[in-house]
Structure formats: C-alpha cells, structure tokens
Amino acid sequence: MAPGRKGRIARRTAVITFVVALSLWMEIAGFLATPDAERPEVSYTTLHAIVPLVFAACAGVAWRISPTRVPPRLMVAFVVVWIPQSIYHVIGGIDWLWPIVRGVDLGWAVIAGILVMVYPKGYLSDAFDRWVAGIALVASLVNLLAVILLAGPQAVACGCVDPNPYQLTDAPTVFGLIDIGYRIVGGALALAIAARLLVRWVRASVPARTVAFLMPLALFAWATTLAAQAVSYAAQTTANTVLNTVSLIAMASIPVSFDAGVAHARNMRARVADLMRITREGADRGLWAESLARTLRDASVRVYWWDEERGRYADAAGTPIDEVDADPRGSHSILPVASPLGTPIALIRHDRVLTDNMRLLDGVSSALRLSVDNGRLRSEIERTLEQVRQSRQRIVEAGDEARRRIERDLHDGAQQHLVSLGMRLRLAANAARDAGEEELASELEDSITMLNRSLKELRELAHGIHPSLLSSGGLALAVPELAGRCPVPVSVDVQAEGRLPEIVESTAYFVVSEALANIAKHSQATRAWVRAHVVADELELVVRDNGHGGAALDAGTGMLGISDRVDAVGGSIELESPPGAGTTLTVRIPLGAPLADE
C-alpha cells in the first residue's frame, strides 16, 4: 500500500473515531444527566445512538467507493450535529454554548437532505437540487440567527438552561413563528425531494430504477415522519413513540441506501468485464448490441456503427441512423465512441439516466474500443498468417520445381553425355582388342567401369533431388521404391487412388523419406510400416516402427524439417514415441484441390 494512501486511511479512521466518540459522549452524558422522570426509554435512546454510528460506518465505506469526497464528509458532519435533546442538561449552565447548539440542532436534517440530492454523482447536478439546498441553507442560517438573538431559556423544553447572553430582545412570539416556520419549511422541502424522487422512480425505466436503487423509498419514509413531527411540534403536541422510531429507522437507512446504490453501480461497471469476455474475439455487431443491452439492463440501447465507405452511422443490419436517434431528446442520450486517434467507431443510444454513472459508460466505451481493436488485430493477424502460409507454400513449391529442373537437367544433360561417352569408350575398347592392343583395351575397360560407377552415383543423386517415379507414377509407385532402399524391412500400404496435387505428393514423399532415414539411423528397429490413405479430403500418412522410441519433434534437424514442411502446406503432425515402445508419426495434409485422374 502506498505511503500516501496509508496516511489518508489513518486520518479518515481518526476522524471517524473522534466523531463517533463525540456522538456517544453526547448521547450517554445527556441520558445520565436527564432526571429519571424525563428520561426517554432505553430502547429509544439506544436506537437514537445507533443512527450516527450507522452514518459513521457508511462514511468509511463511502470514502472508498463514492465518486467524490462530498458524501462521506456529509455523513461525518451528520454525526457531529446529531445532537440529542437531553444534552441541554449537560451544557445548560454554559450560557455562551447552549444557544449555538440550539441553533444548529436541526442541521442533521439539512445534511441528510443534501446527501440524498448528491446521490449518486456525488454533487448537486441540476437546478432543482441547487435551489432546494440553497433554501435549506438560508432557512438554517435564519433559524440560527433567530435562536442566538431572540431565544430565551423557554426555547429549550427542559427549562434547564441559563439566560441567553446574546439575546437582543424578548420576543417569544416572533421567535416561535420563526422556529415553527423553519421546521415546516424543512418538512416541506424533504417531502418535495422525496416525492420528486419517488415519482421519477415509479415512472422511470429499468436503468433509472437501477441507478436510483432504494434511496427514494428510504427518503420518502423519513420525509413523511419528519413532516408529521413538524406538524406535531407546531401543534405543541408530542409525537408518538412509533412515529419517532420509524423516523430513526428511515434516517439510518439513508446512508445505507447511498452506499448500497453506489456499490450497485460499481457492480454494473464490473459487468463490463463480462462484456469484454463475450466480445473478446472481436466486435460482432449483433452480439455486441445484445450483450450491451443486458449489461446496462436497458432494452432501449441501440448501437450504430460508423460506415467509413458511406460516411454515416448504421446499425448491425445496415440501416442508417435516423435524425431522431442521432439527436435524441427527452429520455435518451448518445454516447460517441472513437479510437484514440479520433476516428469514429460507433454511437451508443442509451437511457439518459445512465449519464449519472459516467464511469459505467466510460467502461462501455473502453470495452467497445478494445473489442474493435481486438477484431481488427485478429483480422490482421489472420491475414498475416495466411500470407506467411502462402509464402511458405510458394517457397516449398519453388524448391520442388527447382529440384525437378535440376533432376531433369541432370537426366537430359549430364547423364546423356556420360552414357554417350560410355558407348564411345566401349567401341574404342572393342576396336583396341580387335587390333591386339590388350593393354589399351584393359585401360579402356577400367575407364568404362569408373564411368559406370559415376553414372550410378549421378542417377542416385538425381533420384534424391526429385524422384522421377514420383513425377510419373505418384505416391503409389514412389513410396514402395523408397521403402525398398531402406535397410529396415518396411511394409507399405498406399491407397491414394489417382494422383494428388503435386505439393501434397512431394510433401508426403519428403516426410516418408525423412522418417525412414531416421528409423534407419536412430531407432534400432527391426520392422517399419508406412500407411498412406485419403480420409475426408486429407492425406493421412502414418509411419511406424518397433524401435526404442524416445523421439521428439524438436530433436534433430530431420524432425524439424518434417514439421516445417508439413506446416507450410497447412497440415498437422502428431508424434507418439514412448521409450521402449516404438515411434508412430502421423501426418495429415489437406488436399487443397480435387484429385487429378491419371
């Protein structure tokens, strides 16, 4: 954890601990100082003490999850001004203090109302909220001045305070009107806020209700009881215990609803990760719109993609965006999504209330941007891999063609010249023998023997470069001839009816040649088997031996050469070689072209 973060956590913990201790001190000290006859029930006092504790705990949570620092600070301030009425039995003898406490003892109601209005953004977002907050603050200031300048000891119900040293004149009627008016204004504002939120929640879409969460219900319950208490105070009657209890419970539910709603919004942002998982292969347009609607819980979501060729936005079906959707009014808003370079990608039409959760929309934008980038990169990689595969295949084909040309040149050029030279030497040797030149005839015979040996080596070299049997008869003739030259007995089963594409035949021949060479050199086998069948548009080639096993694809240039050659034509290779149990090499080569009849 960073040192700076540790310091902030320590400071916040200290602040919360202090305000909790202050609140509990006021509650307990006031309860103990109150005469027995005037004390409220212990259960009510306990519930009254729990309310600020709930606000303090929620402040700690809000400091971690709230989009701004305003809500946790409001919750801490609430704990400070949650002043029990019984505290006057403690501070009544401090004449300079009790008027100030009496002037702010309803500040908690103002703070609670502002806390509701800053949900969920963390600040006052519209003119209505700002007007209500302004009226509440002005009314609170007027009430504070009225208490300080006009209130006498009779302003405190317990009758346990000294005279007010700040009092300018004794005007109980004026003070009473201001006091009652302040409470009625507060109750009316709370009801207005609650009614507005509740109506909007009832009429709202699913996304709007998701963002609002439980806050309207908690506020409505508290505001109703607050208004009832204001009426009871104005009528100079005592509110019943049930009403007071409901009010306390409703008040405690406000910070809980705030934190729960913000946490719920954060969980919605976490679902963007699921959106990325669904669309990680690229931005399939139809799937993306459906997944986005489920993520946002907004069935009205529409996604319009930028069509660079036509210079317009259109949905997954290709239908251009209409003017109503392009410039929405009322219940919907548009979220433009562009690449880091500013190139337009899409427009997302969504429920306007989701703008209250801009982090969620930012996550959606990033998810769409990454999905498009993933799709683009995937296409580019696939295109590059295909180009590499085609390039490797062209290299293999060019190599085969070069070997055929060399074999043809050796056969038609050097071999023919050597054969012609051998015939001439034979004629010269016969002529020398007829002329009685036995010594010359013997030398010519030795030269003919050397020439025949060289011709044989040249033919074997030409055969190794590119076997003529493969060109003329395909695998059915070339593989048995190749197996016949292996020192290990080989059983051959080739059922490739007709001719295969040249690149398939040359690759298969190369695999068999390398595999048999490895068997002869390394396997210590006594038997080997070669099987070549066409299965489902693929040539399946199996080379097996009964040697000591232990072979690997990355062991030696021979196996690496087989792997590279097979990969170049888009084939696959499998090797099973347990120690002491022989080796089985299985190669599958796609034909890539229909079989050619002989």
Coordinates of C-alpha atoms in Angstrom, one line a residue:
M1 CA 0.0 0.0 0.0
A2 CA 1.4 3.4 -0.9
P3 CA 2.5 5.6 2.0
G4 CA 0.1 8.4 0.9
R5 CA -2.8 6.1 0.9
K6 CA -1.9 4.8 4.4
G7 CA -1.8 8.3 5.7
R8 CA -5.3 9.1 4.2
I9 CA -6.7 5.9 5.7
A10 CA -5.2 6.8 9.1
R11 CA -6.6 10.3 9.0
R12 CA -10.0 9.2 8.0
T13 CA -10.1 6.5 10.7
A14 CA -9.0 9.1 13.3
V15 CA -11.8 11.5 12.2
I16 CA -14.5 8.8 12.2
T17 CA -13.3 7.6 15.6
F18 CA -13.4 11.1 17.0
V19 CA -16.9 11.9 15.8
V20 CA -18.2 8.6 17.0
A21 CA -16.8 9.2 20.4
L22 CA -18.2 12.7 20.5
S23 CA -21.7 11.5 19.5
L24 CA -21.7 8.7 22.0
W25 CA -20.5 11.1 24.7
M26 CA -23.3 13.5 24.0
E27 CA -25.9 10.6 24.0
I28 CA -24.7 8.9 27.2
A29 CA -23.9 12.1 29.1
G30 CA -27.2 13.6 28.2
F31 CA -29.1 10.5 29.1
L32 CA -27.4 10.3 32.5
A33 CA -27.8 14.0 33.3
T34 CA -31.6 13.9 32.5
P35 CA -33.8 13.4 35.6
D36 CA -35.4 10.0 35.8
A37 CA -38.9 11.3 35.2
E38 CA -37.8 13.0 31.9
R39 CA -35.6 10.2 30.5
P40 CA -36.8 8.5 27.3
E41 CA -37.0 4.8 27.1
V42 CA -33.6 3.0 27.0
S43 CA -34.6 1.3 23.7
Y44 CA -35.4 4.6 22.0
T45 CA -32.2 6.1 23.4
T46 CA -30.2 3.1 22.1
L47 CA -31.8 3.4 18.6
H48 CA -31.1 7.2 18.7
A49 CA -27.5 6.5 19.4
I50 CA -27.2 3.9 16.6
V51 CA -28.2 6.3 13.9
P52 CA -24.9 8.3 14.0
L53 CA -23.0 5.1 14.2
V54 CA -24.6 3.9 11.0
F55 CA -23.7 7.2 9.3
A56 CA -20.1 6.9 10.6
A57 CA -19.7 3.4 9.3
C58 CA -21.2 4.3 6.0
A59 CA -18.8 7.3 5.8
G60 CA -15.9 4.9 6.0
V61 CA -17.4 2.8 3.1
A62 CA -18.3 5.9 1.1
W63 CA -14.7 7.2 1.3
R64 CA -13.7 4.1 -0.7
I65 CA -16.5 3.8 -3.2
S66 CA -18.0 7.3 -3.6
P67 CA -17.3 9.1 -6.9
T68 CA -16.4 12.3 -4.9
R69 CA -15.4 13.2 -1.3
V70 CA -18.6 15.2 -0.6
P71 CA -20.9 12.3 0.5
P72 CA -18.5 10.9 3.2
R73 CA -17.9 14.4 4.5
L74 CA -21.6 15.0 4.8
M75 CA -22.0 11.7 6.7
V76 CA -19.3 12.7 9.1
A77 CA -20.8 16.2 9.6
F78 CA -24.2 14.5 10.3
V79 CA -22.6 12.6 13.2
V80 CA -21.3 15.8 14.7
V81 CA -24.7 17.7 14.5
W82 CA -26.8 14.7 15.6
I83 CA -27.4 16.4 18.9
P84 CA -29.8 14.7 21.4
Q85 CA -32.3 16.9 23.2
S86 CA -31.0 15.7 26.5
I87 CA -27.6 17.3 26.0
Y88 CA -29.0 20.6 27.4
H89 CA -29.0 19.0 30.9
V90 CA -25.2 18.9 30.4
I91 CA -24.5 22.3 28.8
G92 CA -27.4 24.3 30.2
G93 CA -25.0 26.1 32.6
I94 CA -22.7 27.2 29.8
D95 CA -24.6 30.3 28.7
W96 CA -22.5 31.0 25.6
L97 CA -22.7 27.5 24.2
W98 CA -26.3 26.3 24.5
P99 CA -27.8 29.0 22.1
I100 CA -25.4 27.9 19.4
V101 CA -26.2 24.2 20.0
R102 CA -29.9 25.1 19.9
G103 CA -29.5 26.9 16.7
V104 CA -27.9 24.0 14.8
D105 CA -29.7 21.1 16.4
L106 CA -31.7 20.5 13.2
G107 CA -28.6 20.8 11.0
W108 CA -28.7 17.0 10.6
A109 CA -31.9 17.2 8.6
V110 CA -30.3 19.7 6.2
I111 CA -27.3 17.5 5.8
A112 CA -29.4 14.4 5.2
G113 CA -31.4 16.2 2.5
I114 CA -28.3 17.3 0.7
L115 CA -26.8 13.8 1.0
V116 CA -29.9 12.5 -0.8
M117 CA -29.7 15.1 -3.5
V118 CA -26.0 14.4 -4.3
Y119 CA -26.8 10.7 -4.9
P120 CA -25.4 9.1 -7.0
K121 CA -23.0 11.5 -8.7
G122 CA -21.6 13.0 -5.5
Y123 CA -22.6 16.6 -6.3
L124 CA -25.7 18.7 -7.0
S125 CA -26.5 18.0 -10.6
D126 CA -29.5 20.1 -11.5
A127 CA -31.2 23.5 -10.8
F128 CA -33.9 21.9 -8.6
D129 CA -31.3 20.4 -6.3
R130 CA -29.4 23.6 -6.0
W131 CA -32.5 25.6 -5.3
V132 CA -33.6 23.2 -2.6
A133 CA -30.2 23.2 -1.0
G134 CA -30.0 27.0 -1.2
I135 CA -33.4 27.4 0.5
A136 CA -32.5 24.9 3.2
L137 CA -29.2 26.6 4.0
V138 CA -30.7 30.1 4.1
A139 CA -33.5 28.9 6.3
S140 CA -31.0 27.3 8.6
L141 CA -29.0 30.5 8.8
V142 CA -32.1 32.5 9.6
N143 CA -33.0 30.0 12.3
L144 CA -29.5 30.1 13.8
L145 CA -29.6 33.9 14.0
A146 CA -33.1 33.8 15.4
V147 CA -32.1 31.4 18.2
I148 CA -29.0 33.4 19.1
L149 CA -30.6 36.8 19.0
L150 CA -34.2 36.1 20.1
A151 CA -34.3 32.8 22.1
G152 CA -34.7 32.8 25.8
P153 CA -34.5 29.8 28.2
Q154 CA -38.1 28.9 27.3
A155 CA -36.8 27.9 23.8
V156 CA -35.4 24.7 25.4
A157 CA -38.1 22.3 26.6
C158 CA -36.3 21.1 29.6
G159 CA -36.1 24.6 31.2
C160 CA -32.6 23.7 32.4
V161 CA -30.5 26.4 30.7
D162 CA -29.2 29.8 31.9
P163 CA -30.3 33.1 30.2
N164 CA -29.1 33.7 26.6
P165 CA -26.2 36.2 26.7
Y166 CA -26.8 37.0 23.0
Q167 CA -30.5 37.8 23.3
L168 CA -31.3 41.3 22.0
T169 CA -35.0 41.4 22.9
D170 CA -37.6 39.2 24.5
A171 CA -39.9 38.4 21.5
P172 CA -41.2 34.9 22.1
T173 CA -44.0 35.2 19.6
V174 CA -41.6 36.2 16.8
F175 CA -39.2 33.5 17.7
G176 CA -41.9 30.9 17.9
L177 CA -43.1 31.8 14.4
I178 CA -39.6 31.6 13.0
D179 CA -39.0 28.3 14.8
I180 CA -42.2 26.7 13.7
G181 CA -41.8 28.1 10.2
Y182 CA -38.2 26.6 9.9
R183 CA -39.5 23.2 10.8
I184 CA -42.4 23.4 8.4
V185 CA -40.1 24.6 5.6
G186 CA -37.7 21.7 6.3
G187 CA -40.5 19.1 6.3
A188 CA -41.9 20.6 3.1
L189 CA -38.5 20.5 1.4
A190 CA -37.9 17.0 2.5
L191 CA -41.4 15.9 1.2
A192 CA -40.7 17.7 -2.1
I193 CA -37.4 15.9 -2.6
A194 CA -38.9 12.6 -1.6
A195 CA -42.0 13.0 -3.8
R196 CA -39.9 14.0 -6.8
L197 CA -37.6 11.1 -6.4
L198 CA -40.4 8.6 -5.8
V199 CA -42.4 9.8 -8.8
R200 CA -39.4 9.6 -11.0
W201 CA -38.6 6.2 -9.7
V202 CA -42.1 4.9 -10.4
R203 CA -42.3 6.3 -13.9
A204 CA -38.7 5.5 -14.7
S205 CA -37.2 2.9 -17.0
V206 CA -35.4 -0.2 -15.6
P207 CA -31.9 1.6 -15.9
A208 CA -33.3 4.6 -14.0
R209 CA -34.6 2.4 -11.2
T210 CA -31.3 0.5 -11.1
V211 CA -29.4 3.8 -10.6
A212 CA -31.9 5.2 -8.1
F213 CA -31.8 1.9 -6.2
L214 CA -33.5 2.1 -2.7
M215 CA -32.8 5.8 -2.0
P216 CA -36.4 7.1 -2.9
L217 CA -38.1 4.7 -0.6
A218 CA -35.8 5.5 2.4
L219 CA -36.1 9.2 1.8
F220 CA -39.9 9.0 1.5
A221 CA -40.3 7.2 4.8
W222 CA -38.1 9.6 6.6
A223 CA -39.6 12.7 5.0
T224 CA -43.1 11.6 5.9
T225 CA -42.3 11.1 9.5
L226 CA -40.3 14.4 9.6
A227 CA -43.3 16.3 8.3
A228 CA -45.5 14.6 10.8
Q229 CA -43.1 15.6 13.6
A230 CA -43.1 19.2 12.3
V231 CA -46.9 19.3 12.5
S232 CA -46.8 17.8 16.0
Y233 CA -44.3 20.4 17.1
A234 CA -46.3 23.3 15.6
A235 CA -49.4 22.0 17.3
Q236 CA -47.4 21.7 20.5
T237 CA -48.2 18.0 20.9
T238 CA -45.8 15.2 21.5
A239 CA -45.1 12.8 18.6
N240 CA -45.8 9.2 19.5
T241 CA -43.1 6.6 20.0
V242 CA -43.9 4.7 16.9
L243 CA -43.6 7.7 14.7
N244 CA -40.2 8.6 16.3
T245 CA -39.0 5.1 15.9
V246 CA -39.9 4.9 12.2
S247 CA -38.2 8.2 11.7
L248 CA -35.0 7.0 13.2
I249 CA -35.0 3.8 11.2
A250 CA -35.7 5.7 8.0
M251 CA -33.0 8.1 8.8
A252 CA -30.4 5.3 9.3
S253 CA -31.4 3.8 6.0
I254 CA -30.4 6.8 4.0
P255 CA -26.6 6.4 4.2
V256 CA -27.0 2.6 3.8
S257 CA -29.1 3.2 0.7
F258 CA -26.4 5.6 -0.6
D259 CA -23.5 3.2 -0.2
A260 CA -25.6 0.3 -1.5
G261 CA -26.6 2.2 -4.6
V262 CA -23.0 3.3 -5.3
A263 CA -21.8 -0.2 -4.8
H264 CA -24.5 -1.5 -7.1
A265 CA -23.4 1.0 -9.8
R266 CA -19.8 -0.2 -9.3
N267 CA -21.0 -3.8 -9.8
M268 CA -22.7 -2.7 -13.0
R269 CA -19.3 -1.4 -14.2
A270 CA -17.8 -4.8 -13.2
R271 CA -20.2 -6.4 -15.7
V272 CA -18.3 -4.6 -18.4
A273 CA -15.6 -7.3 -17.9
D274 CA -18.2 -9.9 -18.9
L275 CA -18.9 -7.8 -21.9
M276 CA -15.3 -8.0 -22.8
R277 CA -15.2 -11.7 -22.3
I278 CA -18.2 -12.2 -24.6
T279 CA -16.7 -10.0 -27.3
R280 CA -13.0 -10.8 -26.9
E281 CA -12.9 -12.4 -30.4
G282 CA -13.9 -9.0 -31.9
A283 CA -16.9 -6.8 -32.1
D284 CA -19.6 -8.9 -33.7
R285 CA -22.2 -6.2 -34.2
G286 CA -25.4 -8.0 -33.4
L287 CA -23.9 -9.8 -30.4
W288 CA -22.4 -6.6 -29.1
A289 CA -25.7 -4.7 -29.1
E290 CA -27.5 -7.6 -27.3
S291 CA -24.7 -8.1 -24.7
L292 CA -24.6 -4.3 -24.1
A293 CA -28.4 -4.2 -23.5
R294 CA -28.1 -7.0 -20.9
T295 CA -25.1 -5.3 -19.3
L296 CA -26.8 -1.9 -18.9
R297 CA -30.2 -3.5 -18.3
D298 CA -31.5 -1.1 -20.9
A299 CA -33.7 -2.7 -23.6
S300 CA -33.7 0.6 -25.5
V301 CA -30.0 0.5 -26.2
R302 CA -29.1 0.9 -29.9
V303 CA -25.6 0.7 -31.4
Y304 CA -24.9 2.5 -34.7
W305 CA -21.6 1.7 -36.3
W306 CA -19.5 4.1 -38.4
D307 CA -19.6 3.2 -42.1
E308 CA -16.4 4.8 -43.5
E309 CA -17.3 3.9 -47.1
R310 CA -20.6 5.7 -46.9
G311 CA -19.7 8.3 -44.3
R312 CA -22.6 7.5 -42.0
Y313 CA -23.7 5.6 -38.9
A314 CA -25.8 2.4 -39.4
D315 CA -26.9 -0.4 -37.1
A316 CA -25.9 -4.0 -37.4
A317 CA -28.4 -4.6 -40.2
G318 CA -27.1 -1.7 -42.2
T319 CA -30.0 0.6 -41.5
P320 CA -28.7 4.2 -41.3
I321 CA -29.4 6.1 -38.1
D322 CA -32.4 8.4 -38.3
E323 CA -32.5 12.1 -37.2
V324 CA -34.4 11.3 -34.0
D325 CA -31.8 8.9 -32.8
A326 CA -28.9 11.0 -34.0
D327 CA -30.1 14.0 -31.9
P328 CA -32.3 12.5 -29.2
R329 CA -34.5 14.4 -26.8
G330 CA -36.1 13.6 -23.5
S331 CA -35.4 10.1 -22.2
H332 CA -32.3 9.1 -24.3
S333 CA -28.8 10.3 -24.8
I334 CA -26.0 9.5 -27.3
L335 CA -22.5 8.2 -26.3
P336 CA -20.0 8.6 -29.1
V337 CA -17.1 6.2 -29.2
A338 CA -13.9 6.9 -31.2
S339 CA -10.5 5.4 -31.5
P340 CA -7.5 7.0 -29.7
L341 CA -6.7 8.8 -32.9
G342 CA -10.2 10.3 -33.1
T343 CA -11.5 8.0 -35.8
P344 CA -15.3 7.4 -35.2
I345 CA -16.3 3.9 -34.2
A346 CA -19.9 3.9 -33.1
L347 CA -22.7 5.8 -31.4
I348 CA -24.5 4.2 -28.4
R349 CA -28.0 5.4 -27.8
H350 CA -28.9 4.7 -24.2
D351 CA -31.3 5.7 -21.4
R352 CA -30.4 9.3 -20.4
V353 CA -30.3 8.4 -16.7
L354 CA -27.2 6.3 -17.3
T355 CA -25.3 9.5 -17.6
D356 CA -25.4 9.6 -13.8
N357 CA -23.0 6.6 -14.0
M358 CA -20.3 8.0 -16.3
R359 CA -17.8 5.5 -15.1
L360 CA -20.0 2.8 -16.4
L361 CA -20.3 4.5 -19.8
D362 CA -16.6 5.1 -19.8
G363 CA -16.1 1.3 -19.2
V364 CA -18.5 0.5 -22.0
S365 CA -16.6 2.9 -24.4
S366 CA -13.3 1.2 -23.5
A367 CA -14.8 -2.2 -23.9
L368 CA -16.2 -1.4 -27.4
R369 CA -12.9 0.2 -28.4
L370 CA -10.9 -2.8 -27.2
S371 CA -13.4 -5.2 -28.9
V372 CA -13.0 -3.3 -32.2
D373 CA -9.2 -3.3 -31.8
N374 CA -9.2 -7.0 -31.0
G375 CA -11.3 -7.7 -34.1
R376 CA -9.0 -5.6 -36.2
L377 CA -5.9 -7.1 -34.8
R378 CA -7.3 -10.6 -35.1
S379 CA -8.1 -10.0 -38.8
E380 CA -4.7 -8.5 -39.4
I381 CA -3.0 -11.5 -37.7
E382 CA -5.1 -14.0 -39.6
R383 CA -4.3 -12.2 -42.8
T384 CA -0.6 -12.1 -42.0
L385 CA -0.6 -15.8 -41.0
E386 CA -2.3 -16.6 -44.3
Q387 CA 0.2 -14.6 -46.2
V388 CA 3.0 -16.4 -44.3
R389 CA 1.5 -19.8 -45.0
Q390 CA 1.1 -19.0 -48.7
S391 CA 4.6 -17.6 -48.8
R392 CA 6.0 -20.8 -47.2
Q393 CA 3.9 -22.9 -49.6
R394 CA 5.3 -20.9 -52.6
I395 CA 8.8 -21.5 -51.2
V396 CA 8.2 -25.2 -51.0
E397 CA 6.7 -25.3 -54.5
A398 CA 9.6 -23.3 -55.8
G399 CA 12.0 -25.7 -54.1
D400 CA 10.2 -28.7 -55.6
E401 CA 10.2 -27.0 -59.0
A402 CA 13.9 -26.3 -58.7
R403 CA 14.7 -29.9 -57.8
R404 CA 12.6 -31.1 -60.7
R405 CA 14.5 -28.8 -63.0
I406 CA 17.9 -30.0 -61.6
E407 CA 16.8 -33.6 -61.9
R408 CA 15.7 -33.0 -65.5
D409 CA 18.9 -31.2 -66.4
L410 CA 21.0 -34.0 -64.9
H411 CA 18.9 -36.6 -66.7
D412 CA 18.8 -34.9 -70.1
G413 CA 22.2 -33.3 -69.9
A414 CA 25.0 -34.8 -67.8
Q415 CA 23.6 -38.4 -67.8
Q416 CA 23.1 -38.4 -71.5
H417 CA 26.6 -37.1 -72.1
L418 CA 28.0 -39.7 -69.8
V419 CA 26.0 -42.5 -71.4
S420 CA 27.2 -41.4 -74.9
L421 CA 30.8 -41.2 -73.6
G422 CA 30.4 -44.8 -72.2
M423 CA 29.3 -46.1 -75.6
R424 CA 32.2 -44.5 -77.3
L425 CA 34.6 -45.9 -74.8
R426 CA 33.0 -49.3 -75.3
L427 CA 33.5 -49.0 -79.1
A428 CA 37.1 -47.9 -78.6
A429 CA 37.8 -50.8 -76.2
N430 CA 36.4 -53.3 -78.7
A431 CA 38.5 -51.8 -81.5
A432 CA 41.7 -51.9 -79.4
R433 CA 41.0 -55.6 -78.6
D434 CA 40.4 -56.4 -82.3
A435 CA 43.7 -54.7 -83.1
G436 CA 45.6 -56.7 -80.5
E437 CA 46.1 -53.8 -78.1
E438 CA 45.2 -55.7 -75.0
E439 CA 46.9 -53.2 -72.6
L440 CA 44.9 -50.3 -74.1
A441 CA 41.7 -52.3 -74.1
S442 CA 42.2 -53.1 -70.4
E443 CA 42.7 -49.4 -69.6
L444 CA 39.6 -48.5 -71.5
E445 CA 37.6 -51.2 -69.6
D446 CA 38.8 -49.7 -66.3
S447 CA 37.7 -46.2 -67.6
I448 CA 34.3 -47.7 -68.5
T449 CA 33.9 -49.2 -65.0
M450 CA 34.7 -45.9 -63.4
L451 CA 32.3 -44.1 -65.7
N452 CA 29.5 -46.6 -64.9
R453 CA 30.1 -46.1 -61.2
S454 CA 30.0 -42.3 -61.6
L455 CA 26.8 -42.6 -63.7
K456 CA 25.2 -44.7 -61.0
E457 CA 26.1 -42.1 -58.3
L458 CA 24.7 -39.4 -60.6
R459 CA 21.5 -41.2 -61.1
E460 CA 21.2 -41.8 -57.3
L461 CA 21.9 -38.1 -56.8
A462 CA 19.3 -37.1 -59.3
H463 CA 16.8 -39.5 -57.7
G464 CA 17.4 -38.0 -54.3
I465 CA 16.8 -34.5 -55.7
H466 CA 13.5 -35.4 -57.1
P467 CA 12.5 -39.0 -57.9
S468 CA 11.3 -39.5 -61.4
L469 CA 8.9 -42.2 -60.2
L470 CA 7.0 -39.6 -58.1
S471 CA 6.6 -37.4 -61.1
S472 CA 5.5 -40.2 -63.3
G473 CA 3.6 -42.5 -61.0
G474 CA 2.8 -40.6 -57.8
L475 CA 3.0 -42.0 -54.3
A476 CA 1.7 -45.4 -55.3
L477 CA 5.0 -46.1 -57.1
A478 CA 7.4 -43.8 -55.4
V479 CA 6.8 -44.8 -51.8
P480 CA 7.4 -48.6 -52.4
E481 CA 10.6 -47.8 -54.3
L482 CA 11.7 -45.6 -51.4
A483 CA 10.9 -48.2 -48.8
G484 CA 12.9 -50.8 -50.8
R485 CA 16.0 -48.7 -50.4
C486 CA 15.6 -48.6 -46.6
P487 CA 17.9 -51.1 -44.7
V488 CA 15.0 -51.9 -42.3
P489 CA 12.2 -54.1 -43.7
V490 CA 9.2 -51.8 -44.5
S491 CA 5.6 -52.8 -45.1
V492 CA 3.8 -50.3 -47.4
D493 CA 0.1 -49.6 -47.7
V494 CA -0.6 -46.8 -50.1
Q495 CA -4.2 -46.3 -51.2
A496 CA -4.2 -42.9 -52.7
E497 CA -6.4 -43.5 -55.7
G498 CA -5.5 -41.4 -58.7
R499 CA -3.0 -38.5 -58.5
L500 CA -2.8 -36.0 -55.7
P501 CA -1.8 -32.3 -56.1
E502 CA 1.9 -32.1 -56.7
I503 CA 2.7 -30.2 -53.5
V504 CA 0.8 -32.9 -51.5
E505 CA 2.7 -35.7 -53.1
S506 CA 6.1 -34.1 -52.8
T507 CA 5.4 -33.2 -49.1
A508 CA 4.3 -36.8 -48.3
Y509 CA 7.3 -38.2 -50.1
F510 CA 9.6 -35.9 -48.2
V511 CA 8.0 -37.0 -44.9
V512 CA 8.3 -40.7 -45.7
S513 CA 11.9 -40.2 -46.8
E514 CA 13.0 -38.3 -43.7
A515 CA 11.1 -40.7 -41.4
L516 CA 12.6 -43.8 -42.9
A517 CA 16.1 -42.2 -42.8
N518 CA 15.5 -41.5 -39.0
I519 CA 14.4 -45.1 -38.5
A520 CA 17.5 -46.5 -40.2
K521 CA 19.8 -44.2 -38.3
H522 CA 18.4 -43.9 -34.8
S523 CA 15.5 -46.2 -33.9
Q524 CA 17.3 -49.6 -33.9
A525 CA 14.1 -51.0 -35.3
T526 CA 13.6 -54.4 -36.9
R527 CA 10.4 -53.5 -38.7
A528 CA 8.7 -50.4 -40.1
W529 CA 5.3 -49.7 -41.6
V530 CA 4.1 -46.9 -43.9
R531 CA 0.5 -46.3 -44.5
A532 CA -1.0 -43.5 -46.8
H533 CA -4.8 -43.2 -47.2
V534 CA -7.0 -40.3 -48.3
V535 CA -9.5 -39.6 -45.5
A536 CA -12.1 -36.8 -45.7
D537 CA -10.2 -34.6 -48.1
E538 CA -7.0 -35.2 -46.3
L539 CA -4.0 -37.4 -46.9
E540 CA -3.4 -39.3 -43.7
L541 CA 0.2 -40.6 -43.6
V542 CA 1.4 -42.9 -40.8
V543 CA 5.0 -44.1 -40.4
R544 CA 5.6 -46.5 -37.6
D545 CA 8.5 -48.6 -36.3
N546 CA 9.2 -51.0 -33.4
G547 CA 12.4 -49.3 -32.3
H548 CA 13.4 -48.0 -28.8
G549 CA 11.2 -44.8 -29.1
G550 CA 12.0 -41.6 -27.3
A551 CA 11.8 -39.4 -30.4
A552 CA 10.7 -35.8 -30.3
L553 CA 9.6 -33.2 -32.8
D554 CA 12.3 -30.8 -31.7
A555 CA 15.1 -33.4 -31.6
G556 CA 17.3 -33.1 -34.7
T557 CA 17.0 -31.3 -38.0
G558 CA 15.2 -34.2 -39.6
M559 CA 12.1 -33.9 -37.5
L560 CA 12.2 -30.1 -37.6
G561 CA 12.4 -30.3 -41.4
I562 CA 9.3 -32.6 -41.4
S563 CA 7.4 -30.1 -39.1
D564 CA 8.3 -27.1 -41.2
R565 CA 7.4 -28.9 -44.5
V566 CA 4.0 -30.0 -43.1
D567 CA 3.3 -26.6 -41.6
A568 CA 4.0 -24.9 -44.9
V569 CA 1.1 -26.8 -46.6
G570 CA -1.3 -26.3 -43.7
G571 CA -1.0 -29.8 -42.4
S572 CA -0.8 -31.2 -38.9
I573 CA 1.7 -33.6 -37.3
E574 CA 1.5 -35.9 -34.3
L575 CA 4.3 -37.9 -32.7
E576 CA 3.9 -40.8 -30.3
S577 CA 7.2 -42.2 -29.1
P578 CA 7.1 -43.6 -25.6
P579 CA 10.5 -45.0 -24.5
G580 CA 10.9 -48.7 -25.4
A581 CA 7.6 -48.8 -27.4
G582 CA 8.5 -47.7 -30.9
T583 CA 7.5 -44.5 -32.7
T584 CA 4.4 -43.5 -34.6
L585 CA 4.4 -40.4 -36.8
T586 CA 1.0 -39.3 -38.0
V587 CA 0.8 -36.5 -40.6
R588 CA -2.4 -35.1 -42.1
I589 CA -2.1 -32.9 -45.2
P590 CA -5.2 -31.2 -46.6
L591 CA -5.5 -31.9 -50.3
G592 CA -6.5 -28.3 -51.2
A593 CA -7.6 -29.4 -54.6
P594 CA -9.7 -32.2 -56.1
L595 CA -7.9 -35.4 -57.0
A596 CA -6.4 -35.5 -60.5
D597 CA -7.1 -38.6 -62.5
E598 CA -4.2 -40.3 -64.1

